[in-house]
């Protein structure tokens, strides 16, 4: 993220692909590592705690741990190791994976054609396209009922509740940011959190200030 970007002579964050140059297998079952520099979290606890809460609530999300990082023999300090959202991690949460879409700031289901595809066929986005077509053809206050078979609404509600509880002002529900969409081979959508280093700093306004398409459809259907 732009806010946590650091040059190599600072404290850069890293994504490590152990099989990028040559296939070498895995490290304790992992083929990719994500190392967050925590420059936006002086406590070094916010992100770790946030993911603990998401997982405890039953929201598919990363495991975390701390690490000391060295680059070319020079210590860069204390980092948070975040479980990378890849096929290894997804297999622990889902029976199948059709797609993993990475959302950029402001993007949502209605941007299905431009979302970055991290897992699955980027040329076949019919899972998200179908959900959006149903949304387009359904009155605002009927979209929840119309998508009951295509969106894991229980998981989406837990995600939204956890975001509000931890003051996640930069998450999916409040600002359509720092999230991934996952779809199964049956086309069922789940929302996965990411980038939780700026949590516990905001008093979340319940039932207002919601921008994410999925929770907005839920609220409109309940009003």
Tab-separated table of N, CA and C in Angstrom, residues 58-203:
chain	number	residue	atom	x	y	z
A	58	UNK	N	-14.935	-16.472	12.467
A	58	UNK	CA	-15.244	-17.399	11.390
A	58	UNK	C	-15.095	-16.820	10.005
A	59	UNK	N	-14.446	-15.653	9.904
A	59	UNK	CA	-14.207	-15.028	8.598
A	59	UNK	C	-12.914	-15.597	8.007
A	60	UNK	N	-12.935	-16.135	6.795
A	60	UNK	CA	-11.707	-16.654	6.178
A	60	UNK	C	-10.645	-15.561	6.094
A	61	UNK	N	-9.544	-15.747	6.785
A	61	UNK	CA	-8.513	-14.717	6.834
A	61	UNK	C	-7.181	-15.320	7.263
A	62	UNK	N	-6.136	-14.530	7.110
A	62	UNK	CA	-4.765	-15.005	7.246
A	62	UNK	C	-4.366	-15.262	8.694
A	63	UNK	N	-3.475	-16.251	8.856
A	63	UNK	CA	-2.757	-16.420	10.116
A	63	UNK	C	-1.567	-15.453	10.109
A	64	UNK	N	-1.085	-15.114	11.297
A	64	UNK	CA	0.010	-14.152	11.385
A	64	UNK	C	1.041	-14.594	12.412
A	65	UNK	N	2.227	-14.060	12.286
A	65	UNK	CA	3.289	-14.278	13.258
A	65	UNK	C	4.334	-13.196	13.062
A	66	UNK	N	5.243	-13.053	14.027
A	66	UNK	CA	6.257	-12.012	13.919
A	66	UNK	C	7.578	-12.596	13.446
A	67	UNK	N	8.395	-11.743	12.845
A	67	UNK	CA	9.680	-12.206	12.321
A	67	UNK	C	10.711	-11.085	12.384
A	68	UNK	N	11.961	-11.458	12.561
A	68	UNK	CA	13.087	-10.547	12.385
A	68	UNK	C	13.597	-10.738	10.966
A	69	UNK	N	13.814	-9.642	10.246
A	69	UNK	CA	14.185	-9.728	8.833
A	69	UNK	C	15.572	-9.124	8.617
A	70	UNK	N	16.391	-9.839	7.882
A	70	UNK	CA	17.698	-9.358	7.468
A	70	UNK	C	17.754	-9.320	5.948
A	71	UNK	N	18.385	-8.309	5.381
A	71	UNK	CA	18.594	-8.201	3.940
A	71	UNK	C	20.074	-7.964	3.683
A	72	UNK	N	20.674	-8.892	2.967
A	72	UNK	CA	22.115	-8.815	2.677
A	72	UNK	C	22.938	-8.619	3.951
A	73	UNK	N	22.550	-9.321	5.002
A	73	UNK	CA	23.287	-9.284	6.253
A	73	UNK	C	22.955	-8.119	7.161
A	74	UNK	N	22.081	-7.217	6.724
A	74	UNK	CA	21.717	-6.047	7.536
A	74	UNK	C	20.329	-6.238	8.134
A	75	UNK	N	20.209	-6.025	9.424
A	75	UNK	CA	18.929	-6.187	10.100
A	75	UNK	C	17.976	-5.054	9.726
A	76	UNK	N	16.781	-5.420	9.294
A	76	UNK	CA	15.747	-4.430	8.975
A	76	UNK	C	14.738	-4.276	10.104
A	77	UNK	N	14.822	-5.159	11.088
A	77	UNK	CA	13.973	-5.010	12.249
A	77	UNK	C	12.837	-6.011	12.327
A	78	UNK	N	11.790	-5.586	13.029
A	78	UNK	CA	10.657	-6.414	13.422
A	78	UNK	C	9.560	-6.323	12.366
A	79	UNK	N	9.085	-7.450	11.889
A	79	UNK	CA	8.058	-7.510	10.848
A	79	UNK	C	6.904	-8.406	11.291
A	80	UNK	N	5.754	-8.209	10.632
A	80	UNK	CA	4.639	-9.139	10.793
A	80	UNK	C	4.581	-10.031	9.565
A	81	UNK	N	4.653	-11.323	9.780
A	81	UNK	CA	4.493	-12.272	8.681
A	81	UNK	C	3.015	-12.615	8.562
A	82	UNK	N	2.440	-12.310	7.402
A	82	UNK	CA	1.016	-12.519	7.159
A	82	UNK	C	0.853	-13.636	6.140
A	83	UNK	N	0.004	-14.583	6.446
A	83	UNK	CA	-0.234	-15.697	5.530
A	83	UNK	C	-0.739	-15.164	4.192
A	84	UNK	N	-0.019	-15.472	3.131
A	84	UNK	CA	-0.365	-14.994	1.797
A	84	UNK	C	-1.651	-15.650	1.314
A	85	UNK	N	-2.513	-14.884	0.659
A	85	UNK	CA	-3.742	-15.434	0.093
A	85	UNK	C	-3.390	-16.120	-1.229
A	86	UNK	N	-3.115	-17.414	-1.145
A	86	UNK	CA	-2.792	-18.203	-2.323
A	86	UNK	C	-3.493	-19.551	-2.210
A	87	UNK	N	-3.199	-20.467	-3.137
A	87	UNK	CA	-3.920	-21.735	-3.144
A	87	UNK	C	-3.673	-22.549	-1.872
A	88	UNK	N	-2.489	-22.402	-1.268
A	88	UNK	CA	-2.201	-23.124	-0.026
A	88	UNK	C	-3.136	-22.661	1.079
A	89	UNK	N	-3.259	-21.343	1.247
A	89	UNK	CA	-4.106	-20.794	2.294
A	89	UNK	C	-5.587	-21.056	2.006
A	90	UNK	N	-6.006	-20.865	0.750
A	90	UNK	CA	-7.412	-21.005	0.404
A	90	UNK	C	-7.916	-22.424	0.633
A	91	UNK	N	-7.057	-23.418	0.406
A	91	UNK	CA	-7.462	-24.809	0.620
A	91	UNK	C	-7.791	-25.101	2.075
A	92	UNK	N	-7.275	-24.286	2.990
A	92	UNK	CA	-7.578	-24.470	4.408
A	92	UNK	C	-8.958	-23.944	4.781
A	93	UNK	N	-9.530	-23.094	3.932
A	93	UNK	CA	-10.806	-22.463	4.252
A	93	UNK	C	-11.956	-22.907	3.361
A	94	UNK	N	-11.653	-23.272	2.119
A	94	UNK	CA	-12.717	-23.540	1.151
A	94	UNK	C	-12.556	-24.927	0.529
A	95	UNK	N	-13.681	-25.532	0.168
A	95	UNK	CA	-13.659	-26.830	-0.516
A	95	UNK	C	-13.184	-26.698	-1.956
A	96	UNK	N	-13.378	-25.523	-2.536
A	96	UNK	CA	-12.941	-25.300	-3.914
A	96	UNK	C	-12.712	-23.815	-4.132
A	97	UNK	N	-11.966	-23.501	-5.193
A	97	UNK	CA	-11.709	-22.103	-5.563
A	97	UNK	C	-11.864	-21.950	-7.066
A	98	UNK	N	-12.755	-21.061	-7.473
A	98	UNK	CA	-12.860	-20.689	-8.882
A	98	UNK	C	-12.010	-19.454	-9.140
A	99	UNK	N	-12.161	-18.437	-8.271
A	99	UNK	CA	-11.404	-17.190	-8.428
A	99	UNK	C	-11.047	-16.587	-7.080
A	100	UNK	N	-9.941	-15.877	-7.086
A	100	UNK	CA	-9.605	-14.947	-6.014
A	100	UNK	C	-9.346	-13.608	-6.683
A	101	UNK	N	-10.225	-12.632	-6.409
A	101	UNK	CA	-10.117	-11.302	-6.996
A	101	UNK	C	-9.559	-10.343	-5.951
A	102	UNK	N	-8.617	-9.510	-6.356
A	102	UNK	CA	-8.060	-8.506	-5.454
A	102	UNK	C	-8.671	-7.150	-5.776
A	103	UNK	N	-9.334	-6.552	-4.796
A	103	UNK	CA	-9.984	-5.271	-5.023
A	103	UNK	C	-9.073	-4.099	-4.728
A	104	UNK	N	-8.978	-3.168	-5.656
A	104	UNK	CA	-8.278	-1.906	-5.416
A	104	UNK	C	-9.265	-0.920	-4.797
A	105	UNK	N	-8.741	0.173	-4.248
A	105	UNK	CA	-9.585	1.146	-3.559
A	105	UNK	C	-10.736	1.612	-4.454
A	106	UNK	N	-11.952	1.516	-3.927
A	106	UNK	CA	-13.136	1.994	-4.641
A	106	UNK	C	-13.768	0.973	-5.559
A	107	UNK	N	-13.099	-0.144	-5.821
A	107	UNK	CA	-13.672	-1.165	-6.693
A	107	UNK	C	-14.633	-2.047	-5.907
A	108	UNK	N	-15.562	-2.681	-6.655
A	108	UNK	CA	-16.535	-3.548	-6.007
A	108	UNK	C	-17.083	-4.535	-7.045
A	109	UNK	N	-18.150	-5.231	-6.702
A	109	UNK	CA	-18.705	-6.239	-7.599
A	109	UNK	C	-19.078	-5.635	-8.943
A	110	UNK	N	-19.564	-4.394	-8.939
A	110	UNK	CA	-19.959	-3.776	-10.202
A	110	UNK	C	-18.757	-3.437	-11.083
A	111	UNK	N	-17.550	-3.621	-10.575
A	111	UNK	CA	-16.325	-3.472	-11.373
A	111	UNK	C	-15.738	-4.843	-11.715
A	112	UNK	N	-16.588	-5.851	-11.829
A	112	UNK	CA	-16.140	-7.238	-11.998
A	112	UNK	C	-15.181	-7.411	-13.176
A	113	UNK	N	-15.334	-6.619	-14.224
A	113	UNK	CA	-14.504	-6.795	-15.419
A	113	UNK	C	-13.086	-6.278	-15.235
A	114	UNK	N	-12.851	-5.434	-14.224
A	114	UNK	CA	-11.531	-4.817	-14.065
A	114	UNK	C	-10.796	-5.250	-12.797
A	115	UNK	N	-11.427	-6.071	-11.967
A	115	UNK	CA	-10.752	-6.540	-10.760
A	115	UNK	C	-9.557	-7.417	-11.127
A	116	UNK	N	-8.485	-7.300	-10.352
A	116	UNK	CA	-7.300	-8.127	-10.596
A	116	UNK	C	-7.578	-9.562	-10.156
A	117	UNK	N	-7.206	-10.517	-10.991
A	117	UNK	CA	-7.427	-11.934	-10.690
A	117	UNK	C	-6.118	-12.544	-10.199
A	118	UNK	N	-6.107	-12.997	-8.926
A	118	UNK	CA	-4.909	-13.616	-8.347
A	118	UNK	C	-4.943	-15.128	-8.459
A	119	UNK	N	-6.126	-15.709	-8.499
A	119	UNK	CA	-6.292	-17.150	-8.689
A	119	UNK	C	-7.468	-17.354	-9.642
A	120	UNK	N	-7.326	-18.315	-10.570
A	120	UNK	CA	-8.408	-18.622	-11.491
A	120	UNK	C	-8.206	-18.006	-12.862
A	121	UNK	N	-9.144	-18.261	-13.743
A	121	UNK	CA	-9.072	-17.825	-15.142
A	121	UNK	C	-9.495	-16.364	-15.259
A	122	UNK	N	-8.573	-15.467	-15.646
A	122	UNK	CA	-8.939	-14.047	-15.758
A	122	UNK	C	-9.879	-13.762	-16.931
A	123	UNK	N	-10.009	-14.707	-17.855
A	123	UNK	CA	-10.870	-14.498	-19.013
A	123	UNK	C	-12.304	-14.957	-18.766
A	124	UNK	N	-12.529	-15.656	-17.675
A	124	UNK	CA	-13.872	-16.123	-17.339
A	124	UNK	C	-14.256	-15.577	-15.973
A	125	UNK	N	-14.994	-14.477	-15.962
A	125	UNK	CA	-15.416	-13.829	-14.720
A	125	UNK	C	-16.927	-13.944	-14.549
A	126	UNK	N	-17.481	-15.032	-15.077
A	126	UNK	CA	-18.935	-15.190	-15.099
A	126	UNK	C	-19.531	-15.276	-13.694
A	127	UNK	N	-18.732	-15.663	-12.684
A	127	UNK	CA	-19.273	-15.754	-11.334
A	127	UNK	C	-19.667	-14.374	-10.800
A	128	UNK	N	-18.747	-13.412	-10.882
A	128	UNK	CA	-19.084	-12.054	-10.436
A	128	UNK	C	-20.056	-11.370	-11.396
A	129	UNK	N	-19.903	-11.652	-12.669
A	129	UNK	CA	-20.799	-11.043	-13.652
A	129	UNK	C	-22.250	-11.427	-13.377
A	130	UNK	N	-22.478	-12.697	-13.035
A	130	UNK	CA	-23.838	-13.151	-12.752
A	130	UNK	C	-24.418	-12.424	-11.547
A	131	UNK	N	-23.621	-12.279	-10.486
A	131	UNK	CA	-24.113	-11.573	-9.300
A	131	UNK	C	-24.489	-10.138	-9.650
A	132	UNK	N	-23.657	-9.480	-10.438
A	132	UNK	CA	-23.946	-8.093	-10.798
A	132	UNK	C	-25.170	-7.993	-11.701
A	133	UNK	N	-25.339	-8.942	-12.615
A	133	UNK	CA	-26.518	-8.925	-13.484
A	133	UNK	C	-27.798	-9.086	-12.669
A	134	UNK	N	-27.758	-9.932	-11.647
A	134	UNK	CA	-28.917	-10.094	-10.765
A	134	UNK	C	-29.173	-8.804	-9.993
A	135	UNK	N	-28.102	-8.161	-9.514
A	135	UNK	CA	-28.252	-6.897	-8.808
A	135	UNK	C	-28.872	-5.836	-9.714
A	136	UNK	N	-28.400	-5.792	-10.968
A	136	UNK	CA	-28.897	-4.785	-11.913
A	136	UNK	C	-30.383	-4.969	-12.214
A	137	UNK	N	-30.825	-6.213	-12.181
A	137	UNK	CA	-32.215	-6.497	-12.575
A	137	UNK	C	-33.165	-6.600	-11.383
A	138	UNK	N	-32.675	-6.288	-10.192
A	138	UNK	CA	-33.471	-6.428	-8.970
A	138	UNK	C	-33.588	-5.076	-8.277
A	139	UNK	N	-34.776	-4.730	-7.756
A	139	UNK	CA	-34.908	-3.484	-6.995
A	139	UNK	C	-33.934	-3.453	-5.819
A	140	UNK	N	-33.540	-2.244	-5.411
A	140	UNK	CA	-32.545	-2.089	-4.350
A	140	UNK	C	-32.878	-2.897	-3.102
A	141	UNK	N	-34.153	-2.898	-2.730
A	141	UNK	CA	-34.517	-3.552	-1.468
A	141	UNK	C	-34.828	-5.043	-1.634
A	142	UNK	N	-34.392	-5.624	-2.758
A	142	UNK	CA	-34.623	-7.054	-2.961
A	142	UNK	C	-33.366	-7.819	-3.317
A	143	UNK	N	-32.228	-7.144	-3.282
A	143	UNK	CA	-30.987	-7.767	-3.739
A	143	UNK	C	-30.462	-8.829	-2.787
A	144	UNK	N	-30.686	-8.634	-1.499
A	144	UNK	CA	-30.266	-9.662	-0.533
A	144	UNK	C	-30.969	-10.982	-0.826
A	145	UNK	N	-32.280	-10.951	-0.928
A	145	UNK	CA	-33.042	-12.167	-1.205
A	145	UNK	C	-32.655	-12.775	-2.548
A	146	UNK	N	-32.385	-11.923	-3.531
A	146	UNK	CA	-32.093	-12.418	-4.878
A	146	UNK	C	-30.737	-13.093	-4.981
A	147	UNK	N	-29.839	-12.799	-4.053
A	147	UNK	CA	-28.484	-13.356	-4.137
A	147	UNK	C	-28.174	-14.334	-3.005
A	148	UNK	N	-29.200	-14.853	-2.346
A	148	UNK	CA	-28.980	-15.759	-1.216
A	148	UNK	C	-28.172	-16.996	-1.604
A	149	UNK	N	-28.330	-17.463	-2.837
A	149	UNK	CA	-27.622	-18.671	-3.276
A	149	UNK	C	-26.247	-18.368	-3.859
A	150	UNK	N	-25.889	-17.081	-3.988
A	150	UNK	CA	-24.636	-16.720	-4.645
A	150	UNK	C	-23.653	-15.989	-3.740
A	151	UNK	N	-24.122	-15.470	-2.618
A	151	UNK	CA	-23.252	-14.765	-1.672
A	151	UNK	C	-23.356	-15.458	-0.323
A	152	UNK	N	-22.209	-15.721	0.303
A	152	UNK	CA	-22.204	-16.279	1.653
A	152	UNK	C	-22.533	-15.132	2.607
A	153	UNK	N	-23.821	-14.922	2.824
A	153	UNK	CA	-24.262	-13.764	3.586
A	153	UNK	C	-23.902	-13.874	5.062
A	154	UNK	N	-23.843	-15.078	5.581
A	154	UNK	CA	-23.428	-15.231	6.965
A	154	UNK	C	-21.990	-14.748	7.142
A	155	UNK	N	-21.102	-15.157	6.240
A	155	UNK	CA	-19.706	-14.721	6.301
A	155	UNK	C	-19.591	-13.225	6.086
A	156	UNK	N	-20.356	-12.680	5.140
A	156	UNK	CA	-20.293	-11.247	4.856
A	156	UNK	C	-20.744	-10.427	6.065
A	157	UNK	N	-21.761	-10.911	6.774
A	157	UNK	CA	-22.243	-10.218	7.965
A	157	UNK	C	-21.206	-10.252	9.078
A	158	UNK	N	-20.546	-11.407	9.243
A	158	UNK	CA	-19.483	-11.529	10.245
A	158	UNK	C	-18.314	-10.600	9.915
A	159	UNK	N	-17.956	-10.527	8.638
A	159	UNK	CA	-16.876	-9.627	8.215
A	159	UNK	C	-17.216	-8.183	8.565
A	160	UNK	N	-18.434	-7.770	8.212
A	160	UNK	CA	-18.842	-6.396	8.472
A	160	UNK	C	-18.857	-6.108	9.968
A	161	UNK	N	-19.364	-7.028	10.756
A	161	UNK	CA	-19.399	-6.836	12.196
A	161	UNK	C	-18.007	-6.724	12.790
A	162	UNK	N	-17.080	-7.572	12.298
A	162	UNK	CA	-15.706	-7.521	12.793
A	162	UNK	C	-15.034	-6.212	12.398
A	163	UNK	N	-15.290	-5.733	11.173
A	163	UNK	CA	-14.720	-4.454	10.742
A	163	UNK	C	-15.198	-3.318	11.635
A	164	UNK	N	-16.466	-3.307	11.968
A	164	UNK	CA	-16.995	-2.260	12.828
A	164	UNK	C	-16.401	-2.363	14.234
A	165	UNK	N	-16.278	-3.588	14.736
A	165	UNK	CA	-15.788	-3.805	16.095
A	165	UNK	C	-14.351	-3.327	16.270
A	166	UNK	N	-13.505	-3.537	15.246
A	166	UNK	CA	-12.088	-3.178	15.370
A	166	UNK	C	-11.795	-1.780	14.819
A	167	UNK	N	-12.833	-1.027	14.444
A	167	UNK	CA	-12.618	0.328	13.926
A	167	UNK	C	-11.836	0.325	12.634
A	168	UNK	N	-12.218	-0.542	11.707
A	168	UNK	CA	-11.481	-0.697	10.442
A	168	UNK	C	-12.015	0.301	9.416
A	169	UNK	N	-11.582	1.545	9.522
A	169	UNK	CA	-12.102	2.598	8.641
A	169	UNK	C	-11.698	2.394	7.188
A	170	UNK	N	-10.664	1.582	6.943
A	170	UNK	CA	-10.136	1.407	5.588
A	170	UNK	C	-10.435	0.017	5.043
A	171	UNK	N	-11.495	-0.612	5.547
A	171	UNK	CA	-11.855	-1.955	5.118
A	171	UNK	C	-12.910	-1.965	4.032
A	172	UNK	N	-13.470	-3.155	3.760
A	172	UNK	CA	-14.426	-3.300	2.653
A	172	UNK	C	-15.730	-2.550	2.901
A	173	UNK	N	-16.371	-2.803	4.028
A	173	UNK	CA	-17.680	-2.181	4.257
A	173	UNK	C	-17.599	-0.657	4.326
A	174	UNK	N	-16.658	-0.075	5.080
A	174	UNK	CA	-16.639	1.396	5.179
A	174	UNK	C	-16.113	2.101	3.937
A	175	UNK	N	-15.131	1.509	3.226
A	175	UNK	CA	-14.493	2.283	2.149
A	175	UNK	C	-14.146	1.484	0.905
A	176	UNK	N	-14.638	0.244	0.807
A	176	UNK	CA	-14.338	-0.594	-0.366
A	176	UNK	C	-12.832	-0.643	-0.642
A	177	UNK	N	-12.096	-1.042	0.388
A	177	UNK	CA	-10.637	-1.108	0.269
A	177	UNK	C	-10.118	-2.284	1.086
A	178	UNK	N	-8.925	-2.757	0.748
A	178	UNK	CA	-8.249	-3.810	1.513
A	178	UNK	C	-9.120	-5.064	1.669
A	179	UNK	N	-9.431	-5.688	0.572
A	179	UNK	CA	-10.248	-6.904	0.610
A	179	UNK	C	-9.963	-7.753	-0.632
A	180	UNK	N	-10.392	-9.006	-0.559
A	180	UNK	CA	-10.384	-9.921	-1.698
A	180	UNK	C	-11.762	-10.557	-1.806
A	181	UNK	N	-12.205	-10.816	-3.039
A	181	UNK	CA	-13.393	-11.627	-3.279
A	181	UNK	C	-12.947	-13.044	-3.613
A	182	UNK	N	-13.540	-14.027	-2.957
A	182	UNK	CA	-13.295	-15.435	-3.284
A	182	UNK	C	-14.588	-16.062	-3.785
A	183	UNK	N	-14.490	-16.846	-4.854
A	183	UNK	CA	-15.655	-17.591	-5.329
A	183	UNK	C	-15.303	-19.074	-5.409
A	184	UNK	N	-16.257	-19.908	-5.039
A	184	UNK	CA	-16.088	-21.349	-5.157
A	184	UNK	C	-16.472	-21.784	-6.563
A	185	UNK	N	-16.245	-23.063	-6.859
A	185	UNK	CA	-16.633	-23.585	-8.173
A	185	UNK	C	-18.143	-23.546	-8.355
A	186	UNK	N	-18.884	-23.481	-7.243
A	186	UNK	CA	-20.345	-23.342	-7.315
A	186	UNK	C	-20.766	-21.895	-7.482
A	187	UNK	N	-19.802	-20.973	-7.487
A	187	UNK	CA	-20.108	-19.560	-7.701
A	187	UNK	C	-20.494	-18.802	-6.457
A	188	UNK	N	-20.197	-19.338	-5.264
A	188	UNK	CA	-20.559	-18.665	-4.013
A	188	UNK	C	-19.457	-17.692	-3.615
A	189	UNK	N	-19.841	-16.458	-3.358
A	189	UNK	CA	-18.903	-15.376	-3.061
A	189	UNK	C	-18.673	-15.209	-1.567
A	190	UNK	N	-17.397	-15.068	-1.179
A	190	UNK	CA	-17.010	-14.672	0.171
A	190	UNK	C	-16.090	-13.464	0.063
A	191	UNK	N	-15.997	-12.705	1.153
A	191	UNK	CA	-15.139	-11.522	1.193
A	191	UNK	C	-14.058	-11.767	2.233
A	192	UNK	N	-12.802	-11.531	1.860
A	192	UNK	CA	-11.676	-11.796	2.748
A	192	UNK	C	-10.942	-10.500	3.069
A	193	UNK	N	-10.611	-10.263	4.341
A	193	UNK	CA	-9.953	-9.007	4.736
A	193	UNK	C	-8.465	-9.014	4.419
A	194	UNK	N	-7.909	-7.826	4.298
A	194	UNK	CA	-6.478	-7.639	4.059
A	194	UNK	C	-6.080	-6.249	4.552
A	195	UNK	N	-4.792	-6.040	4.822
A	195	UNK	CA	-4.280	-4.715	5.163
A	195	UNK	C	-4.894	-4.114	6.406
A	196	UNK	N	-4.754	-4.791	7.544
A	196	UNK	CA	-5.440	-4.372	8.775
A	196	UNK	C	-4.546	-3.602	9.740
A	197	UNK	N	-3.534	-2.896	9.217
A	197	UNK	CA	-2.595	-2.211	10.108
A	197	UNK	C	-3.097	-0.871	10.626
A	198	UNK	N	-4.252	-0.398	10.155
A	198	UNK	CA	-4.779	0.877	10.644
A	198	UNK	C	-6.117	0.683	11.341
A	199	UNK	N	-6.185	-0.358	12.133
A	199	UNK	CA	-7.400	-0.662	12.884
A	199	UNK	C	-7.268	-0.154	14.322
A	200	UNK	N	-8.393	-0.202	15.065
A	200	UNK	CA	-8.452	0.232	16.462
A	200	UNK	C	-8.131	1.725	16.636
A	201	UNK	N	-8.423	2.511	15.607
A	201	UNK	CA	-8.156	3.951	15.698
A	201	UNK	C	-9.382	4.783	15.295
A	202	UNK	N	-10.544	4.138	15.150
A	202	UNK	CA	-11.719	4.812	14.572
A	202	UNK	C	-12.961	4.306	15.271
A	203	UNK	N	-13.832	5.210	15.673
A	203	UNK	CA	-15.112	4.810	16.250
A	203	UNK	C	-16.110	4.634	15.122
